[in-house]
Amino acid sequence: SEQFTTHVLFSTRTGGHPGARLVMQRNGDLVLANSGTLELYSRGRGRLLWSSAKPLPLLSYGDRGSAVTALQRRLTALGYWTGPADGYFGDATRQALYALEKVAGIARTGTLDPATRQALARGEQVRARPAAGNLVEVDLEQDLVLIIRHGHLAWVLNTSTGGGYTYTSQGVTSVAITPKGIYHVYGQIDGVDVAPLGTLWRPKFFTDGDAIHGDSYVPPYPVSHGCVRVSIEAINWIWANNFIPLGSKVWVY
């Protein structure tokens, strides 16, 4: 992928023969293409991370083991938040895979299937909009939450935003959208907020009644009434690290 490579280190390819090609990605990982086989090596130690000739097993929710730990570490290196690399494939790991799959433009399975393995090997990463300081970007096109720290993209989270459907609440009919614009966190509740449209966990309100909040159901597609849903684990992590304090900028685009 040209987007994630800097230069070819060597190549024996000719017009009539595929040969071999070694490419360094921007993150320092090395990709070797040789006679139809792709291999990914980590920077520094050169450890084999993935090979199309000998792929990692399919991993999914509930799995445990060293392969899950390796997956979590790779996702973390690419900026997708998984929580601790504890070897357990829980919801945080599934949410990180959803985010990777969204960026790669592939089926959103939340599992380490062949297509997701290839996206992981390519090192698919999102590009945040340039911004200074600390803020949160909500990318509605890809349905992602991007946490910006000191002007740099620090973490990527899966989210589910406004689903675009029509609904009626307390006699008022509205369309479920997350409004675009630049806002600031004006209120927050460190606990449960029971609202007319549902229950919000540890919400951080940025416009009207819309908030970034935790939810037990965060699918890889828009379903909310307008809020920005993230997983329970993710919002707890956000609160624990004070990533979105009162007054924080929230840029929805």
CSV table of C-alpha atoms in Angstrom, one decimal:
chain,number,residue,atom,x,y,z
A,1,SER,CA,0.0,0.0,0.0
A,2,GLU,CA,1.6,3.3,-1.1
A,3,GLN,CA,-0.1,5.1,1.7
A,4,PHE,CA,1.9,3.2,4.4
A,5,THR,CA,5.3,2.7,2.7
A,6,THR,CA,8.2,4.9,2.5
A,7,HIS,CA,10.5,3.2,0.1
A,8,VAL,CA,11.6,-0.1,-1.5
A,9,LEU,CA,14.8,-1.5,0.2
A,10,PHE,CA,15.5,-4.0,-2.6
A,11,SER,CA,13.7,-5.6,-5.5
A,12,THR,CA,14.6,-8.4,-8.0
A,13,ARG,CA,11.4,-8.0,-9.9
A,14,THR,CA,11.6,-7.6,-13.7
A,15,GLY,CA,9.0,-7.1,-16.4
A,16,GLY,CA,8.7,-10.8,-17.0
A,17,HIS,CA,9.2,-12.2,-13.5
A,18,PRO,CA,7.7,-11.2,-10.1
A,19,GLY,CA,10.9,-11.8,-8.2
A,20,ALA,CA,11.2,-10.5,-4.6
A,21,ARG,CA,10.5,-7.1,-3.1
A,22,LEU,CA,11.3,-5.8,0.4
A,23,VAL,CA,9.5,-2.6,1.5
A,24,MET,CA,9.8,-0.6,4.7
A,25,GLN,CA,6.5,0.8,6.1
A,26,ARG,CA,6.3,4.2,7.8
A,27,ASN,CA,6.1,2.5,11.2
A,28,GLY,CA,9.4,0.6,10.5
A,29,ASP,CA,7.9,-2.8,9.9
A,30,LEU,CA,9.2,-4.7,6.9
A,31,VAL,CA,7.1,-6.4,4.2
A,32,LEU,CA,8.6,-9.1,2.0
A,33,ALA,CA,6.8,-10.1,-1.2
A,34,ASN,CA,8.4,-13.2,-2.8
A,35,SER,CA,6.8,-15.5,-5.4
A,36,GLY,CA,3.3,-14.7,-4.3
A,37,THR,CA,4.0,-15.0,-0.6
A,38,LEU,CA,3.7,-12.0,1.7
A,39,GLU,CA,5.5,-11.8,5.1
A,40,LEU,CA,5.5,-9.1,7.7
A,41,TYR,CA,8.5,-8.6,10.1
A,42,SER,CA,8.6,-6.3,13.1
A,43,ARG,CA,11.0,-3.5,13.2
A,44,GLY,CA,14.1,-3.8,15.4
A,45,ARG,CA,14.2,-7.6,16.0
A,46,GLY,CA,12.8,-8.6,12.6
A,47,ARG,CA,10.4,-11.1,14.2
A,48,LEU,CA,7.9,-12.6,11.8
A,49,LEU,CA,4.4,-11.2,12.6
A,50,TRP,CA,2.4,-12.6,9.7
A,51,SER,CA,2.9,-14.7,6.6
A,52,SER,CA,0.4,-15.5,3.9
A,53,ALA,CA,2.0,-18.9,3.6
A,54,LYS,CA,1.5,-19.7,7.3
A,55,PRO,CA,-1.2,-17.3,8.6
A,56,LEU,CA,-2.2,-16.8,12.2
A,57,PRO,CA,-5.3,-18.8,13.2
A,58,LEU,CA,-8.7,-17.2,13.1
A,59,LEU,CA,-9.3,-15.4,16.5
A,60,SER,CA,-12.6,-14.3,17.8
A,61,TYR,CA,-14.4,-13.1,21.0
A,62,GLY,CA,-13.7,-15.4,24.0
A,63,ASP,CA,-10.3,-16.7,22.7
A,64,ARG,CA,-7.3,-16.7,24.9
A,65,GLY,CA,-3.6,-17.3,24.5
A,66,SER,CA,-0.3,-15.9,23.1
A,67,ALA,CA,-1.8,-15.4,19.6
A,68,VAL,CA,-4.3,-13.0,21.2
A,69,THR,CA,-1.6,-11.2,23.1
A,70,ALA,CA,0.3,-10.7,19.8
A,71,LEU,CA,-2.8,-9.4,18.1
A,72,GLN,CA,-3.4,-6.9,20.9
A,73,ARG,CA,0.2,-5.7,20.8
A,74,ARG,CA,0.0,-5.2,17.0
A,75,LEU,CA,-3.3,-3.3,17.3
A,76,THR,CA,-1.8,-1.1,20.0
A,77,ALA,CA,1.3,-0.3,18.0
A,78,LEU,CA,-1.0,0.9,15.2
A,79,GLY,CA,-3.0,3.1,17.6
A,80,TYR,CA,-6.1,1.1,18.0
A,81,TRP,CA,-7.0,0.9,21.8
A,82,THR,CA,-7.4,-2.6,23.1
A,83,GLY,CA,-6.8,-2.1,26.8
A,84,PRO,CA,-4.0,-4.2,28.3
A,85,ALA,CA,-2.4,-7.0,26.2
A,86,ASP,CA,-3.7,-9.7,28.6
A,87,GLY,CA,-4.2,-12.5,26.1
A,88,TYR,CA,-8.0,-12.4,26.4
A,89,PHE,CA,-10.1,-11.5,23.3
A,90,GLY,CA,-12.8,-9.5,25.0
A,91,ASP,CA,-15.0,-6.6,23.8
A,92,ALA,CA,-12.1,-4.1,23.8
A,93,THR,CA,-10.1,-6.2,21.4
A,94,ARG,CA,-13.2,-6.7,19.2
A,95,GLN,CA,-13.9,-3.0,19.2
A,96,ALA,CA,-10.3,-2.3,18.1
A,97,LEU,CA,-10.7,-4.8,15.2
A,98,TYR,CA,-13.9,-3.0,14.2
A,99,ALA,CA,-12.0,0.2,14.0
A,100,LEU,CA,-9.2,-1.4,11.9
A,101,GLU,CA,-11.7,-2.9,9.6
A,102,LYS,CA,-13.5,0.4,9.1
A,103,VAL,CA,-10.2,2.1,8.2
A,104,ALA,CA,-9.3,-0.8,5.8
A,105,GLY,CA,-12.7,-0.7,4.1
A,106,ILE,CA,-13.4,-4.4,4.7
A,107,ALA,CA,-16.2,-6.4,6.2
A,108,ARG,CA,-16.7,-5.5,9.9
A,109,THR,CA,-16.5,-8.9,11.5
A,110,GLY,CA,-14.6,-8.1,14.7
A,111,THR,CA,-12.6,-11.2,14.2
A,112,LEU,CA,-9.1,-11.9,13.0
A,113,ASP,CA,-10.2,-13.5,9.7
A,114,PRO,CA,-8.1,-13.6,6.5
A,115,ALA,CA,-9.1,-10.1,5.3
A,116,THR,CA,-8.5,-8.6,8.7
A,117,ARG,CA,-5.1,-10.3,9.0
A,118,GLN,CA,-4.1,-8.7,5.7
A,119,ALA,CA,-5.2,-5.3,6.9
A,120,LEU,CA,-3.2,-5.8,10.1
A,121,ALA,CA,-0.2,-6.9,8.1
A,122,ARG,CA,-0.4,-3.8,5.9
A,123,GLY,CA,-0.5,-1.6,9.0
A,124,GLU,CA,-3.7,0.2,8.1
A,125,GLN,CA,-3.9,3.5,10.0
A,126,VAL,CA,-6.4,6.3,10.1
A,127,ARG,CA,-5.4,9.9,9.4
A,128,ALA,CA,-6.8,12.5,11.8
A,129,ARG,CA,-7.5,16.1,10.7
A,130,PRO,CA,-4.7,18.4,11.6
A,131,ALA,CA,-5.4,20.1,15.0
A,132,ALA,CA,-3.4,21.6,17.8
A,133,GLY,CA,-3.6,20.7,21.5
A,134,ASN,CA,-5.8,18.0,23.1
A,135,LEU,CA,-9.2,17.3,21.7
A,136,VAL,CA,-11.5,14.6,20.4
A,137,GLU,CA,-12.3,14.2,16.7
A,138,VAL,CA,-15.5,12.2,15.7
A,139,ASP,CA,-15.1,11.0,12.1
A,140,LEU,CA,-18.7,10.4,10.9
A,141,GLU,CA,-17.6,9.0,7.5
A,142,GLN,CA,-15.7,6.1,9.1
A,143,ASP,CA,-17.6,6.2,12.4
A,144,LEU,CA,-14.5,6.5,14.6
A,145,VAL,CA,-13.4,8.5,17.7
A,146,LEU,CA,-9.9,9.9,17.5
A,147,ILE,CA,-8.2,11.0,20.6
A,148,ILE,CA,-5.7,13.8,19.9
A,149,ARG,CA,-3.0,14.5,22.4
A,150,HIS,CA,-0.7,17.5,21.9
A,151,GLY,CA,-1.6,17.8,18.2
A,152,HIS,CA,-0.9,14.1,17.5
A,153,LEU,CA,-3.3,11.2,17.0
A,154,ALA,CA,-2.9,9.0,20.1
A,155,TRP,CA,-5.7,6.5,20.0
A,156,VAL,CA,-8.5,5.3,17.7
A,157,LEU,CA,-11.8,3.9,19.0
A,158,ASN,CA,-14.8,2.3,17.3
A,159,THR,CA,-18.0,4.3,17.8
A,160,SER,CA,-21.6,4.1,16.8
A,161,THR,CA,-23.1,7.5,16.0
A,162,GLY,CA,-26.5,8.8,14.8
A,163,GLY,CA,-28.3,6.1,12.7
A,164,GLY,CA,-30.2,8.5,10.4
A,165,TYR,CA,-33.6,7.1,11.2
A,166,THR,CA,-36.7,9.0,12.3
A,167,TYR,CA,-37.9,8.6,15.9
A,168,THR,CA,-40.4,10.2,18.3
A,169,SER,CA,-39.7,11.0,21.9
A,170,GLN,CA,-42.0,12.9,24.3
A,171,GLY,CA,-44.2,13.9,21.4
A,172,VAL,CA,-41.4,15.3,19.2
A,173,THR,CA,-40.3,13.7,16.0
A,174,SER,CA,-36.6,13.9,15.1
A,175,VAL,CA,-34.0,12.4,12.9
A,176,ALA,CA,-31.2,10.4,14.6
A,177,ILE,CA,-28.1,12.4,13.5
A,178,THR,CA,-24.9,13.4,15.2
A,179,PRO,CA,-24.5,17.1,14.3
A,180,LYS,CA,-21.3,18.3,12.6
A,181,GLY,CA,-19.4,21.1,14.2
A,182,ILE,CA,-16.9,22.2,16.8
A,183,TYR,CA,-18.2,21.9,20.4
A,184,HIS,CA,-16.9,21.7,23.9
A,185,VAL,CA,-17.7,19.4,26.8
A,186,TYR,CA,-20.1,21.4,28.9
A,187,GLY,CA,-21.3,18.7,31.4
A,188,GLN,CA,-20.6,15.2,32.5
A,189,ILE,CA,-21.9,12.6,34.9
A,190,ASP,CA,-19.6,10.1,36.6
A,191,GLY,CA,-22.1,7.3,36.6
A,192,VAL,CA,-25.4,6.3,35.1
A,193,ASP,CA,-27.7,8.9,33.4
A,194,VAL,CA,-31.2,7.6,32.7
A,195,ALA,CA,-32.4,9.7,29.8
A,196,PRO,CA,-35.7,9.6,27.8
A,197,LEU,CA,-34.0,7.8,25.0
A,198,GLY,CA,-31.9,5.3,27.0
A,199,THR,CA,-29.3,4.9,29.7
A,200,LEU,CA,-25.9,6.6,29.3
A,201,TRP,CA,-22.8,5.4,31.2
A,202,ARG,CA,-20.5,8.2,32.3
A,203,PRO,CA,-21.5,10.6,29.6
A,204,LYS,CA,-19.6,13.7,28.6
A,205,PHE,CA,-22.1,16.1,27.0
A,206,PHE,CA,-20.9,18.3,24.1
A,207,THR,CA,-24.1,19.7,22.5
A,208,ASP,CA,-27.7,19.7,23.6
A,209,GLY,CA,-28.3,16.2,24.9
A,210,ASP,CA,-25.7,14.5,22.8
A,211,ALA,CA,-22.7,13.0,24.6
A,212,ILE,CA,-19.8,10.7,24.3
A,213,HIS,CA,-20.7,7.9,26.6
A,214,GLY,CA,-20.2,4.3,27.3
A,215,ASP,CA,-22.7,1.6,26.1
A,216,SER,CA,-22.8,-2.2,26.3
A,217,TYR,CA,-23.9,-2.2,22.6
A,218,VAL,CA,-21.5,-0.5,20.2
A,219,PRO,CA,-21.9,-2.2,16.8
A,220,PRO,CA,-19.6,-1.2,13.9
A,221,TYR,CA,-22.3,0.9,12.2
A,222,PRO,CA,-24.4,3.9,13.3
A,223,VAL,CA,-27.4,3.1,15.5
A,224,SER,CA,-27.6,5.8,18.1
A,225,HIS,CA,-30.1,8.7,18.4
A,226,GLY,CA,-27.2,11.2,18.0
A,227,CYS,CA,-24.8,10.4,20.8
A,228,VAL,CA,-21.3,9.1,20.3
A,229,ARG,CA,-21.2,5.6,21.8
A,230,VAL,CA,-18.0,3.9,22.9
A,231,SER,CA,-17.5,0.7,24.8
A,232,ILE,CA,-17.9,0.6,28.6
A,233,GLU,CA,-14.2,-0.3,28.9
A,234,ALA,CA,-13.2,2.7,26.6
A,235,ILE,CA,-15.2,5.3,28.5
A,236,ASN,CA,-13.9,4.0,31.8
A,237,TRP,CA,-10.3,4.3,30.4
A,238,ILE,CA,-11.1,7.8,29.2
A,239,TRP,CA,-12.3,8.9,32.6
A,240,ALA,CA,-9.3,7.2,34.4
A,241,ASN,CA,-6.9,9.1,32.2
A,242,ASN,CA,-8.9,12.4,32.1
A,243,PHE,CA,-8.7,12.5,28.4
A,244,ILE,CA,-11.9,14.5,27.9
A,245,PRO,CA,-12.2,16.9,30.8
A,246,LEU,CA,-14.8,19.6,31.0
A,247,GLY,CA,-14.2,22.2,28.4
A,248,SER,CA,-12.5,19.8,26.0
A,249,LYS,CA,-13.0,20.5,22.3
A,250,VAL,CA,-15.1,17.9,20.3
A,251,TRP,CA,-14.8,18.2,16.6
A,252,VAL,CA,-17.5,16.3,14.7
A,253,TYR,CA,-17.0,16.1,10.9
